[in-house]
mmCIF file with all atom_site columns, C-alpha atoms in Angstrom:
data_model
loop_
_atom_site.group_PDB
_atom_site.id
_atom_site.type_symbol
_atom_site.label_atom_id
_atom_site.label_alt_id
_atom_site.label_comp_id
_atom_site.label_asym_id
_atom_site.label_entity_id
_atom_site.label_seq_id
_atom_site.pdbx_PDB_ins_code
_atom_site.Cartn_x
_atom_site.Cartn_y
_atom_site.Cartn_z
_atom_site.occupancy
_atom_site.B_iso_or_equiv
_atom_site.pdbx_formal_charge
_atom_site.auth_seq_id
_atom_site.auth_comp_id
_atom_site.auth_asym_id
_atom_site.auth_atom_id
_atom_site.pdbx_PDB_model_num
ATOM 1   C CA . GLY A 1 1   ? 4.026   11.073  10.460  1.00 69.00 ? 1   GLY A CA 1
ATOM 2   C CA . ALA A 1 2   ? 3.722   7.425   9.003   1.00 81.00 ? 2   ALA A CA 1
ATOM 3   C CA . VAL A 1 3   ? 3.856   6.934   5.674   1.00 89.00 ? 3   VAL A CA 1
ATOM 4   C CA . VAL A 1 4   ? 2.062   4.826   3.015   1.00 94.00 ? 4   VAL A CA 1
ATOM 5   C CA . SER A 1 5   ? 3.761   4.737   -0.432  1.00 96.00 ? 5   SER A CA 1
ATOM 6   C CA . GLN A 1 6   ? 1.843   3.846   -3.510  1.00 97.00 ? 6   GLN A CA 1
ATOM 7   C CA . HIS A 1 7   ? 2.740   3.180   -6.928  1.00 97.00 ? 7   HIS A CA 1
ATOM 8   C CA . PRO A 1 8   ? 2.370   4.201   -9.533  1.00 98.00 ? 8   PRO A CA 1
ATOM 9   C CA . SER A 1 9   ? -0.106  6.909   -9.372  1.00 97.00 ? 9   SER A CA 1
ATOM 10  C CA . ARG A 1 10  ? -1.237  6.812   -12.140 1.00 97.00 ? 10  ARG A CA 1
ATOM 11  C CA . VAL A 1 11  ? -1.439  4.050   -15.261 1.00 98.00 ? 11  VAL A CA 1
ATOM 12  C CA . ILE A 1 12  ? -2.891  3.252   -18.590 1.00 98.00 ? 12  ILE A CA 1
ATOM 13  C CA . CYS A 1 13  ? -3.063  0.102   -20.115 1.00 96.00 ? 13  CYS A CA 1
ATOM 14  C CA . LYS A 1 14  ? -4.421  -1.931  -22.329 1.00 97.00 ? 14  LYS A CA 1
ATOM 15  C CA . SER A 1 15  ? -7.084  -4.053  -22.436 1.00 98.00 ? 15  SER A CA 1
ATOM 16  C CA . GLY A 1 16  ? -6.066  -7.830  -21.305 1.00 97.00 ? 16  GLY A CA 1
ATOM 17  C CA . THR A 1 17  ? -2.985  -6.873  -20.136 1.00 98.00 ? 17  THR A CA 1
ATOM 18  C CA . SER A 1 18  ? -1.829  -7.093  -16.495 1.00 98.00 ? 18  SER A CA 1
ATOM 19  C CA . VAL A 1 19  ? -0.775  -4.400  -14.289 1.00 98.00 ? 19  VAL A CA 1
ATOM 20  C CA . LYS A 1 20  ? 0.937   -4.138  -11.007 1.00 98.00 ? 20  LYS A CA 1
ATOM 21  C CA . ILE A 1 21  ? 0.274   -1.854  -7.803  1.00 98.00 ? 21  ILE A CA 1
ATOM 22  C CA . GLU A 1 22  ? 2.817   -1.125  -5.204  1.00 97.00 ? 22  GLU A CA 1
ATOM 23  C CA . CYS A 1 23  ? 2.242   -0.459  -1.672  1.00 96.00 ? 23  CYS A CA 1
ATOM 24  C CA . ARG A 1 24  ? 4.850   0.319   0.982   1.00 95.00 ? 24  ARG A CA 1
ATOM 25  C CA . SER A 1 25  ? 5.351   1.399   4.508   1.00 93.00 ? 25  SER A CA 1
ATOM 26  C CA . LEU A 1 26  ? 7.875   3.784   4.527   1.00 91.00 ? 26  LEU A CA 1
ATOM 27  C CA . ASP A 1 27  ? 8.840   3.996   8.381   1.00 85.00 ? 27  ASP A CA 1
ATOM 28  C CA . PHE A 1 28  ? 7.100   1.378   9.986   1.00 86.00 ? 28  PHE A CA 1
ATOM 29  C CA . GLN A 1 29  ? 6.220   -2.234  9.265   1.00 87.00 ? 29  GLN A CA 1
ATOM 30  C CA . ALA A 1 30  ? 2.536   -3.543  8.272   1.00 88.00 ? 30  ALA A CA 1
ATOM 31  C CA . THR A 1 31  ? 1.682   -7.243  8.942   1.00 84.00 ? 31  THR A CA 1
ATOM 32  C CA . THR A 1 32  ? -1.531  -6.320  7.312   1.00 89.00 ? 32  THR A CA 1
ATOM 33  C CA . MET A 1 33  ? -2.358  -3.990  4.405   1.00 93.00 ? 33  MET A CA 1
ATOM 34  C CA . PHE A 1 34  ? -5.858  -3.553  3.001   1.00 95.00 ? 34  PHE A CA 1
ATOM 35  C CA . TRP A 1 35  ? -6.593  -2.783  -0.641  1.00 97.00 ? 35  TRP A CA 1
ATOM 36  C CA . TYR A 1 36  ? -9.801  -0.396  -1.730  1.00 97.00 ? 36  TYR A CA 1
ATOM 37  C CA . ARG A 1 37  ? -11.015 0.611   -4.798  1.00 97.00 ? 37  ARG A CA 1
ATOM 38  C CA . GLN A 1 38  ? -13.199 3.488   -5.462  1.00 97.00 ? 38  GLN A CA 1
ATOM 39  C CA . PHE A 1 39  ? -15.520 4.284   -8.600  1.00 96.00 ? 39  PHE A CA 1
ATOM 40  C CA . PRO A 1 40  ? -16.222 8.178   -9.513  1.00 93.00 ? 40  PRO A CA 1
ATOM 41  C CA . LYS A 1 41  ? -18.521 9.971   -6.944  1.00 91.00 ? 41  LYS A CA 1
ATOM 42  C CA . GLN A 1 42  ? -18.788 6.846   -4.875  1.00 94.00 ? 42  GLN A CA 1
ATOM 43  C CA . SER A 1 43  ? -17.525 5.560   -1.558  1.00 95.00 ? 43  SER A CA 1
ATOM 44  C CA . LEU A 1 44  ? -14.312 2.760   -1.233  1.00 96.00 ? 44  LEU A CA 1
ATOM 45  C CA . MET A 1 45  ? -15.066 -0.413  -1.360  1.00 96.00 ? 45  MET A CA 1
ATOM 46  C CA . LEU A 1 46  ? -12.730 -3.049  0.576   1.00 96.00 ? 46  LEU A CA 1
ATOM 47  C CA . MET A 1 47  ? -11.485 -5.320  -1.694  1.00 97.00 ? 47  MET A CA 1
ATOM 48  C CA . ALA A 1 48  ? -9.240  -7.544  0.189   1.00 96.00 ? 48  ALA A CA 1
ATOM 49  C CA . THR A 1 49  ? -7.050  -7.882  3.329   1.00 94.00 ? 49  THR A CA 1
ATOM 50  C CA . SER A 1 50  ? -3.297  -8.656  2.714   1.00 91.00 ? 50  SER A CA 1
ATOM 51  C CA . ASN A 1 51  ? -1.482  -10.524 5.160   1.00 88.00 ? 51  ASN A CA 1
ATOM 52  C CA . GLU A 1 52  ? 2.315   -11.152 5.818   1.00 86.00 ? 52  GLU A CA 1
ATOM 53  C CA . GLY A 1 53  ? 3.353   -14.635 4.751   1.00 84.00 ? 53  GLY A CA 1
ATOM 54  C CA . SER A 1 54  ? 0.160   -15.711 3.940   1.00 86.00 ? 54  SER A CA 1
ATOM 55  C CA . LYS A 1 55  ? -2.923  -15.720 1.637   1.00 90.00 ? 55  LYS A CA 1
ATOM 56  C CA . ALA A 1 56  ? -5.067  -12.438 1.392   1.00 94.00 ? 56  ALA A CA 1
ATOM 57  C CA . THR A 1 57  ? -8.757  -12.385 2.023   1.00 95.00 ? 57  THR A CA 1
ATOM 58  C CA . TYR A 1 58  ? -10.670 -11.553 -0.472  1.00 96.00 ? 58  TYR A CA 1
ATOM 59  C CA . GLU A 1 59  ? -13.966 -9.759  0.056   1.00 96.00 ? 59  GLU A CA 1
ATOM 60  C CA . GLN A 1 60  ? -17.269 -11.467 -0.998  1.00 96.00 ? 60  GLN A CA 1
ATOM 61  C CA . GLY A 1 61  ? -17.834 -10.685 -5.030  1.00 95.00 ? 61  GLY A CA 1
ATOM 62  C CA . VAL A 1 62  ? -13.651 -10.190 -5.262  1.00 97.00 ? 62  VAL A CA 1
ATOM 63  C CA . GLU A 1 63  ? -12.382 -12.673 -7.555  1.00 95.00 ? 63  GLU A CA 1
ATOM 64  C CA . LYS A 1 64  ? -9.294  -13.546 -6.456  1.00 94.00 ? 64  LYS A CA 1
ATOM 65  C CA . ASP A 1 65  ? -7.503  -14.833 -9.483  1.00 95.00 ? 65  ASP A CA 1
ATOM 66  C CA . LYS A 1 66  ? -8.574  -11.447 -11.152 1.00 97.00 ? 66  LYS A CA 1
ATOM 67  C CA . PHE A 1 67  ? -6.694  -9.165  -8.533  1.00 97.00 ? 67  PHE A CA 1
ATOM 68  C CA . LEU A 1 68  ? -4.039  -11.250 -7.392  1.00 97.00 ? 68  LEU A CA 1
ATOM 69  C CA . ILE A 1 69  ? -2.201  -9.610  -4.173  1.00 95.00 ? 69  ILE A CA 1
ATOM 70  C CA . ASN A 1 70  ? 1.461   -10.464 -2.687  1.00 93.00 ? 70  ASN A CA 1
ATOM 71  C CA . HIS A 1 71  ? 2.499   -9.437  0.487   1.00 91.00 ? 71  HIS A CA 1
ATOM 72  C CA . ALA A 1 72  ? 6.075   -10.814 0.600   1.00 84.00 ? 72  ALA A CA 1
ATOM 73  C CA . SER A 1 73  ? 7.612   -8.369  3.161   1.00 90.00 ? 73  SER A CA 1
ATOM 74  C CA . LEU A 1 74  ? 6.777   -6.128  6.368   1.00 89.00 ? 74  LEU A CA 1
ATOM 75  C CA . THR A 1 75  ? 6.759   -3.565  4.016   1.00 92.00 ? 75  THR A CA 1
ATOM 76  C CA . LEU A 1 76  ? 5.632   -4.174  0.995   1.00 94.00 ? 76  LEU A CA 1
ATOM 77  C CA . SER A 1 77  ? 2.026   -5.461  -0.836  1.00 95.00 ? 77  SER A CA 1
ATOM 78  C CA . THR A 1 78  ? 1.373   -5.549  -4.161  1.00 96.00 ? 78  THR A CA 1
ATOM 79  C CA . LEU A 1 79  ? -1.537  -5.964  -5.958  1.00 97.00 ? 79  LEU A CA 1
ATOM 80  C CA . THR A 1 80  ? -1.680  -7.350  -9.559  1.00 98.00 ? 80  THR A CA 1
ATOM 81  C CA . VAL A 1 81  ? -5.065  -6.842  -12.015 1.00 98.00 ? 81  VAL A CA 1
ATOM 82  C CA . THR A 1 82  ? -4.764  -9.563  -14.345 1.00 97.00 ? 82  THR A CA 1
ATOM 83  C CA . SER A 1 83  ? -6.373  -9.239  -17.681 1.00 97.00 ? 83  SER A CA 1
ATOM 84  C CA . ALA A 1 84  ? -7.364  -5.631  -17.118 1.00 97.00 ? 84  ALA A CA 1
ATOM 85  C CA . HIS A 1 85  ? -11.087 -4.846  -18.963 1.00 97.00 ? 85  HIS A CA 1
ATOM 86  C CA . PRO A 1 86  ? -12.451 -1.526  -19.467 1.00 97.00 ? 86  PRO A CA 1
ATOM 87  C CA . GLU A 1 87  ? -14.690 -1.958  -16.473 1.00 96.00 ? 87  GLU A CA 1
ATOM 88  C CA . ASP A 1 88  ? -11.725 -2.487  -13.504 1.00 97.00 ? 88  ASP A CA 1
ATOM 89  C CA . SER A 1 89  ? -10.699 0.860   -14.280 1.00 97.00 ? 89  SER A CA 1
ATOM 90  C CA . SER A 1 90  ? -10.720 2.667   -11.304 1.00 97.00 ? 90  SER A CA 1
ATOM 91  C CA . PHE A 1 91  ? -8.879  4.272   -8.370  1.00 98.00 ? 91  PHE A CA 1
ATOM 92  C CA . TYR A 1 92  ? -7.053  1.657   -6.437  1.00 98.00 ? 92  TYR A CA 1
ATOM 93  C CA . ILE A 1 93  ? -5.876  2.588   -3.101  1.00 98.00 ? 93  ILE A CA 1
ATOM 94  C CA . CYS A 1 94  ? -4.105  1.095   -0.033  1.00 97.00 ? 94  CYS A CA 1
ATOM 95  C CA . SER A 1 95  ? -3.694  1.156   3.277   1.00 95.00 ? 95  SER A CA 1
ATOM 96  C CA . ALA A 1 96  ? -1.952  -0.296  6.467   1.00 91.00 ? 96  ALA A CA 1
ATOM 97  C CA . ARG A 1 97  ? -2.818  -0.112  10.022  1.00 81.00 ? 97  ARG A CA 1
ATOM 98  C CA . GLY A 1 98  ? -0.062  1.876   12.176  1.00 66.00 ? 98  GLY A CA 1
ATOM 99  C CA . PRO A 1 99  ? 2.205   2.756   13.042  1.00 63.00 ? 99  PRO A CA 1
ATOM 100 C CA . PRO A 1 100 ? 2.207   1.208   16.374  1.00 59.00 ? 100 PRO A CA 1
ATOM 101 C CA . TRP A 1 101 ? 3.665   4.270   18.006  1.00 55.00 ? 101 TRP A CA 1
ATOM 102 C CA . GLY A 1 102 ? 0.978   6.433   16.358  1.00 58.00 ? 102 GLY A CA 1
ATOM 103 C CA . HIS A 1 103 ? -2.623  7.293   16.682  1.00 59.00 ? 103 HIS A CA 1
ATOM 104 C CA . GLU A 1 104 ? -3.625  3.933   16.199  1.00 67.00 ? 104 GLU A CA 1
ATOM 105 C CA . GLY A 1 105 ? -5.496  4.910   13.075  1.00 79.00 ? 105 GLY A CA 1
ATOM 106 C CA . TYR A 1 106 ? -4.906  3.642   9.542   1.00 88.00 ? 106 TYR A CA 1
ATOM 107 C CA . THR A 1 107 ? -2.470  5.321   7.133   1.00 91.00 ? 107 THR A CA 1
ATOM 108 C CA . PHE A 1 108 ? -3.677  5.253   2.997   1.00 94.00 ? 108 PHE A CA 1
ATOM 109 C CA . GLY A 1 109 ? -1.781  5.626   0.122   1.00 96.00 ? 109 GLY A CA 1
ATOM 110 C CA . SER A 1 110 ? -2.370  8.583   -2.264  1.00 97.00 ? 110 SER A CA 1
ATOM 111 C CA . GLY A 1 111 ? -4.322  5.498   -5.062  1.00 97.00 ? 111 GLY A CA 1
ATOM 112 C CA . THR A 1 112 ? -3.538  4.634   -8.131  1.00 98.00 ? 112 THR A CA 1
ATOM 113 C CA . ARG A 1 113 ? -5.622  5.754   -10.947 1.00 97.00 ? 113 ARG A CA 1
ATOM 114 C CA . LEU A 1 114 ? -5.777  2.890   -13.427 1.00 98.00 ? 114 LEU A CA 1
ATOM 115 C CA . THR A 1 115 ? -7.480  3.268   -16.606 1.00 98.00 ? 115 THR A CA 1
ATOM 116 C CA . VAL A 1 116 ? -8.075  0.291   -19.435 1.00 98.00 ? 116 VAL A CA 1
ATOM 117 C CA . VAL A 1 117 ? -8.560  0.882   -23.134 1.00 97.00 ? 117 VAL A CA 1
ATOM 118 C CA . ASP B 2 1   ? -20.824 -4.265  10.453  1.00 54.00 ? 1   ASP B CA 1
ATOM 119 C CA . ALA B 2 2   ? -22.203 -1.314  12.694  1.00 59.00 ? 2   ALA B CA 1
ATOM 120 C CA . LYS B 2 3   ? -23.778 0.847   10.754  1.00 89.00 ? 3   LYS B CA 1
ATOM 121 C CA . THR B 2 4   ? -23.282 4.952   10.712  1.00 96.00 ? 4   THR B CA 1
ATOM 122 C CA . THR B 2 5   ? -25.642 7.635   9.131   1.00 96.00 ? 5   THR B CA 1
ATOM 123 C CA . GLN B 2 6   ? -24.340 10.995  8.059   1.00 97.00 ? 6   GLN B CA 1
ATOM 124 C CA . PRO B 2 7   ? -25.681 13.873  5.665   1.00 97.00 ? 7   PRO B CA 1
ATOM 125 C CA . ASN B 2 8   ? -24.840 13.569  2.368   1.00 97.00 ? 8   ASN B CA 1
ATOM 126 C CA . SER B 2 9   ? -23.212 17.308  2.020   1.00 98.00 ? 9   SER B CA 1
ATOM 127 C CA . MET B 2 10  ? -22.908 20.014  4.751   1.00 98.00 ? 10  MET B CA 1
ATOM 128 C CA . GLU B 2 11  ? -21.539 23.726  4.002   1.00 97.00 ? 11  GLU B CA 1
ATOM 129 C CA . SER B 2 12  ? -19.998 25.917  6.040   1.00 96.00 ? 12  SER B CA 1
ATOM 130 C CA . ASN B 2 13  ? -18.305 29.240  5.833   1.00 96.00 ? 13  ASN B CA 1
ATOM 131 C CA . GLU B 2 14  ? -14.364 29.756  5.995   1.00 97.00 ? 14  GLU B CA 1
ATOM 132 C CA . GLU B 2 15  ? -12.733 30.567  9.441   1.00 96.00 ? 15  GLU B CA 1
ATOM 133 C CA . GLU B 2 16  ? -16.196 29.079  11.136  1.00 96.00 ? 16  GLU B CA 1
ATOM 134 C CA . PRO B 2 17  ? -16.599 26.231  13.256  1.00 96.00 ? 17  PRO B CA 1
ATOM 135 C CA . VAL B 2 18  ? -18.021 22.766  11.661  1.00 98.00 ? 18  VAL B CA 1
ATOM 136 C CA . HIS B 2 19  ? -19.633 20.528  13.035  1.00 98.00 ? 19  HIS B CA 1
ATOM 137 C CA . LEU B 2 20  ? -19.945 17.349  11.479  1.00 98.00 ? 20  LEU B CA 1
ATOM 138 C CA . PRO B 2 21  ? -22.925 14.666  12.713  1.00 98.00 ? 21  PRO B CA 1
ATOM 139 C CA . CYS B 2 22  ? -22.878 11.106  12.608  1.00 98.00 ? 22  CYS B CA 1
ATOM 140 C CA . ASN B 2 23  ? -25.377 8.629   13.977  1.00 97.00 ? 23  ASN B CA 1
ATOM 141 C CA . HIS B 2 24  ? -24.783 5.168   15.241  1.00 96.00 ? 24  HIS B CA 1
ATOM 142 C CA . SER B 2 25  ? -27.429 3.670   17.239  1.00 95.00 ? 25  SER B CA 1
ATOM 143 C CA . THR B 2 26  ? -25.989 0.039   16.612  1.00 93.00 ? 26  THR B CA 1
ATOM 144 C CA . ILE B 2 27  ? -22.859 0.802   18.282  1.00 94.00 ? 27  ILE B CA 1
ATOM 145 C CA . SER B 2 28  ? -21.501 -2.072  20.648  1.00 92.00 ? 28  SER B CA 1
ATOM 146 C CA . GLY B 2 29  ? -18.917 -1.868  23.166  1.00 90.00 ? 29  GLY B CA 1
ATOM 147 C CA . THR B 2 30  ? -16.086 -2.788  21.312  1.00 88.00 ? 30  THR B CA 1
ATOM 148 C CA . ASP B 2 31  ? -16.870 -0.120  18.540  1.00 91.00 ? 31  ASP B CA 1
ATOM 149 C CA . TYR B 2 32  ? -14.337 2.507   18.172  1.00 91.00 ? 32  TYR B CA 1
ATOM 150 C CA . ILE B 2 33  ? -15.481 5.823   16.482  1.00 94.00 ? 33  ILE B CA 1
ATOM 151 C CA . HIS B 2 34  ? -13.062 6.707   13.591  1.00 94.00 ? 34  HIS B CA 1
ATOM 152 C CA . TRP B 2 35  ? -13.054 9.646   11.229  1.00 96.00 ? 35  TRP B CA 1
ATOM 153 C CA . TYR B 2 36  ? -11.253 10.309  8.308   1.00 96.00 ? 36  TYR B CA 1
ATOM 154 C CA . ARG B 2 37  ? -11.521 12.408  5.153   1.00 97.00 ? 37  ARG B CA 1
ATOM 155 C CA . GLN B 2 38  ? -10.941 12.193  1.766   1.00 97.00 ? 38  GLN B CA 1
ATOM 156 C CA . LEU B 2 39  ? -9.736  15.291  -0.596  1.00 95.00 ? 39  LEU B CA 1
ATOM 157 C CA . PRO B 2 40  ? -10.188 15.023  -3.976  1.00 91.00 ? 40  PRO B CA 1
ATOM 158 C CA . SER B 2 41  ? -8.564  12.866  -5.997  1.00 91.00 ? 41  SER B CA 1
ATOM 159 C CA . GLN B 2 42  ? -6.795  11.198  -3.058  1.00 95.00 ? 42  GLN B CA 1
ATOM 160 C CA . GLY B 2 43  ? -6.235  8.838   -0.797  1.00 96.00 ? 43  GLY B CA 1
ATOM 161 C CA . PRO B 2 44  ? -8.484  9.165   3.183   1.00 95.00 ? 44  PRO B CA 1
ATOM 162 C CA . GLU B 2 45  ? -6.355  10.752  6.002   1.00 93.00 ? 45  GLU B CA 1
ATOM 163 C CA . TYR B 2 46  ? -7.191  10.242  9.830   1.00 92.00 ? 46  TYR B CA 1
ATOM 164 C CA . VAL B 2 47  ? -8.726  12.889  11.332  1.00 94.00 ? 47  VAL B CA 1
ATOM 165 C CA . ILE B 2 48  ? -9.689  11.291  14.717  1.00 94.00 ? 48  ILE B CA 1
ATOM 166 C CA . HIS B 2 49  ? -10.833 8.176   16.770  1.00 93.00 ? 49  HIS B CA 1
ATOM 167 C CA . GLY B 2 50  ? -12.704 7.752   20.074  1.00 93.00 ? 50  GLY B CA 1
ATOM 168 C CA . LEU B 2 51  ? -14.466 5.335   22.252  1.00 92.00 ? 51  LEU B CA 1
ATOM 169 C CA . THR B 2 52  ? -16.294 6.961   24.938  1.00 93.00 ? 52  THR B CA 1
ATOM 170 C CA . SER B 2 53  ? -14.449 10.337  26.419  1.00 93.00 ? 53  SER B CA 1
ATOM 171 C CA . ASN B 2 54  ? -14.041 13.256  23.916  1.00 95.00 ? 54  ASN B CA 1
ATOM 172 C CA . VAL B 2 55  ? -10.950 13.784  22.016  1.00 95.00 ? 55  VAL B CA 1
ATOM 173 C CA . ASN B 2 56  ? -8.970  16.518  20.594  1.00 96.00 ? 56  ASN B CA 1
ATOM 174 C CA . ASN B 2 57  ? -6.321  16.914  18.375  1.00 92.00 ? 57  ASN B CA 1
ATOM 175 C CA . ARG B 2 58  ? -4.363  19.372  16.238  1.00 91.00 ? 58  ARG B CA 1
ATOM 176 C CA . MET B 2 59  ? -6.731  18.507  13.243  1.00 92.00 ? 59  MET B CA 1
ATOM 177 C CA . ALA B 2 60  ? -10.557 18.621  15.235  1.00 96.00 ? 60  ALA B CA 1
ATOM 178 C CA . SER B 2 61  ? -12.184 17.454  18.256  1.00 98.00 ? 61  SER B CA 1
ATOM 179 C CA . LEU B 2 62  ? -14.435 14.142  18.476  1.00 98.00 ? 62  LEU B CA 1
ATOM 180 C CA . ALA B 2 63  ? -17.318 15.232  20.891  1.00 98.00 ? 63  ALA B CA 1
ATOM 181 C CA . ILE B 2 64  ? -19.053 11.872  21.799  1.00 98.00 ? 64  ILE B CA 1
ATOM 182 C CA . ALA B 2 65  ? -22.476 11.343  23.324  1.00 97.00 ? 65  ALA B CA 1
ATOM 183 C CA . GLU B 2 66  ? -22.896 9.506   26.568  1.00 96.00 ? 66  GLU B CA 1
ATOM 184 C CA . ASP B 2 67  ? -25.057 7.006   25.426  1.00 96.00 ? 67  ASP B CA 1
ATOM 185 C CA . ARG B 2 68  ? -22.210 6.803   22.369  1.00 96.00 ? 68  ARG B CA 1
ATOM 186 C CA . LYS B 2 69  ? -25.279 6.412   19.552  1.00 96.00 ? 69  LYS B CA 1
ATOM 187 C CA . SER B 2 70  ? -24.070 9.789   18.291  1.00 97.00 ? 70  SER B CA 1
ATOM 188 C CA . SER B 2 71  ? -20.547 12.043  17.475  1.00 98.00 ? 71  SER B CA 1
ATOM 189 C CA . THR B 2 72  ? -19.632 15.083  16.089  1.00 98.00 ? 72  THR B CA 1
ATOM 190 C CA . LEU B 2 73  ? -16.787 15.836  14.876  1.00 98.00 ? 73  LEU B CA 1
ATOM 191 C CA . ILE B 2 74  ? -15.525 19.252  14.931  1.00 98.00 ? 74  ILE B CA 1
ATOM 192 C CA . LEU B 2 75  ? -13.196 21.624  13.020  1.00 97.00 ? 75  LEU B CA 1
ATOM 193 C CA . HIS B 2 76  ? -12.491 24.734  15.153  1.00 95.00 ? 76  HIS B CA 1
ATOM 194 C CA . ARG B 2 77  ? -11.916 27.367  12.314  1.00 95.00 ? 77  ARG B CA 1
ATOM 195 C CA . ALA B 2 78  ? -12.700 25.652  8.754   1.00 96.00 ? 78  ALA B CA 1
ATOM 196 C CA . THR B 2 79  ? -10.183 26.264  5.956   1.00 96.00 ? 79  THR B CA 1
ATOM 197 C CA . LEU B 2 80  ? -10.681 25.524  2.057   1.00 96.00 ? 80  LEU B CA 1
ATOM 198 C CA . ARG B 2 81  ? -8.368  23.275  2.692   1.00 95.00 ? 81  ARG B CA 1
ATOM 199 C CA . ASP B 2 82  ? -10.679 21.105  4.561   1.00 97.00 ? 82  ASP B CA 1
ATOM 200 C CA . ALA B 2 83  ? -13.310 20.982  1.525   1.00 97.00 ? 83  ALA B CA 1
ATOM 201 C CA . ALA B 2 84  ? -13.343 17.077  1.711   1.00 97.00 ? 84  ALA B CA 1
ATOM 202 C CA . VAL B 2 85  ? -15.688 14.324  1.974   1.00 98.00 ? 85  VAL B CA 1
ATOM 203 C CA . TYR B 2 86  ? -15.522 13.225  6.199   1.00 98.00 ? 86  TYR B CA 1
ATOM 204 C CA . TYR B 2 87  ? -16.256 9.508   6.795   1.00 97.00 ? 87  TYR B CA 1
ATOM 205 C CA . CYS B 2 88  ? -17.701 8.204   10.023  1.00 97.00 ? 88  CYS B CA 1
ATOM 206 C CA . ILE B 2 89  ? -16.546 4.539   10.379  1.00 94.00 ? 89  ILE B CA 1
ATOM 207 C CA . LEU B 2 90  ? -17.201 2.079   13.114  1.00 93.00 ? 90  LEU B CA 1
ATOM 208 C CA . ARG B 2 91  ? -14.106 -0.204  13.884  1.00 89.00 ? 91  ARG B CA 1
ATOM 209 C CA . ASP B 2 92  ? -14.815 -3.277  15.956  1.00 85.00 ? 92  ASP B CA 1
ATOM 210 C CA . ILE B 2 93  ? -11.729 -3.527  18.449  1.00 81.00 ? 93  ILE B CA 1
ATOM 211 C CA . ARG B 2 94  ? -11.428 -7.619  17.503  1.00 82.00 ? 94  ARG B CA 1
ATOM 212 C CA . ASP B 2 95  ? -11.228 -6.288  13.649  1.00 81.00 ? 95  ASP B CA 1
ATOM 213 C CA . ASP B 2 96  ? -8.409  -4.679  11.539  1.00 81.00 ? 96  ASP B CA 1
ATOM 214 C CA . LYS B 2 97  ? -11.040 -3.742  8.713   1.00 87.00 ? 97  LYS B CA 1
ATOM 215 C CA . ILE B 2 98  ? -12.434 -0.380  8.645   1.00 88.00 ? 98  ILE B CA 1
ATOM 216 C CA . ILE B 2 99  ? -15.550 -0.351  6.098   1.00 91.00 ? 99  ILE B CA 1
ATOM 217 C CA . PHE B 2 100 ? -16.446 3.080   4.496   1.00 94.00 ? 100 PHE B CA 1
ATOM 218 C CA . GLY B 2 101 ? -19.738 4.156   4.241   1.00 93.00 ? 101 GLY B CA 1
ATOM 219 C CA . LYS B 2 102 ? -21.007 7.168   1.854   1.00 93.00 ? 102 LYS B CA 1
ATOM 220 C CA . GLY B 2 103 ? -19.574 10.319  4.190   1.00 97.00 ? 103 GLY B CA 1
ATOM 221 C CA . THR B 2 104 ? -20.192 13.768  4.341   1.00 98.00 ? 104 THR B CA 1
ATOM 222 C CA . ARG B 2 105 ? -19.360 16.054  1.503   1.00 98.00 ? 105 ARG B CA 1
ATOM 223 C CA . LEU B 2 106 ? -18.263 19.274  3.452   1.00 98.00 ? 106 LEU B CA 1
ATOM 224 C CA . HIS B 2 107 ? -17.916 22.590  0.857   1.00 97.00 ? 107 HIS B CA 1
ATOM 225 C CA . ILE B 2 108 ? -16.105 25.479  2.349   1.00 97.00 ? 108 ILE B CA 1
ATOM 226 C CA . LEU B 2 109 ? -17.579 28.535  1.225   1.00 96.00 ? 109 LEU B CA 1
ATOM 227 C CA . PRO B 2 110 ? -14.884 31.339  1.081   1.00 93.00 ? 110 PRO B CA 1
#
């Protein structure tokens, strides 16, 4: 089946540094990808929609200068958390719609657990 | 966004069928009904989706009320691996985004 690969699965960084998370669609092209974050015991919150070749669309309340999204190819989107602080510690998840031959649902990555110390 | 209402949690015995309800009384004609589940420390996984007719796949069945204001996800024979949070989501066909609600935490008793 369709796979969305997300790396790293777990990262610990120091406060003030930046962290990049990669999301790849392995066997299909994804013109649109989505980034979510999830705090413990809460649901997923949509952060932004990543569009290949154009600027990402951020949800209300999400700082676009802090969460930089780049979707440079049809199979890769990246999320960079800049100047991370402990309150940015969370589970970050990407997803893509597709593949076109599939069930028309969305395929999710396995998530990245970010801990800022 | 059209909203869904699900019970916070449910319990079921292993090897028995499970019926997970979802109310979506404000559903519009362009909304698809999607179900996803999330196992601990993993990303969500697609389960099933439908528009008007009941749907079956290898994972589950989706029963949609005639007025589309509610639906039920049916796991025919629950196993311990089905313990997860199940999300019922409405997706407008005109919009790519899916917005998660709180979901139902399903506990499976051995």
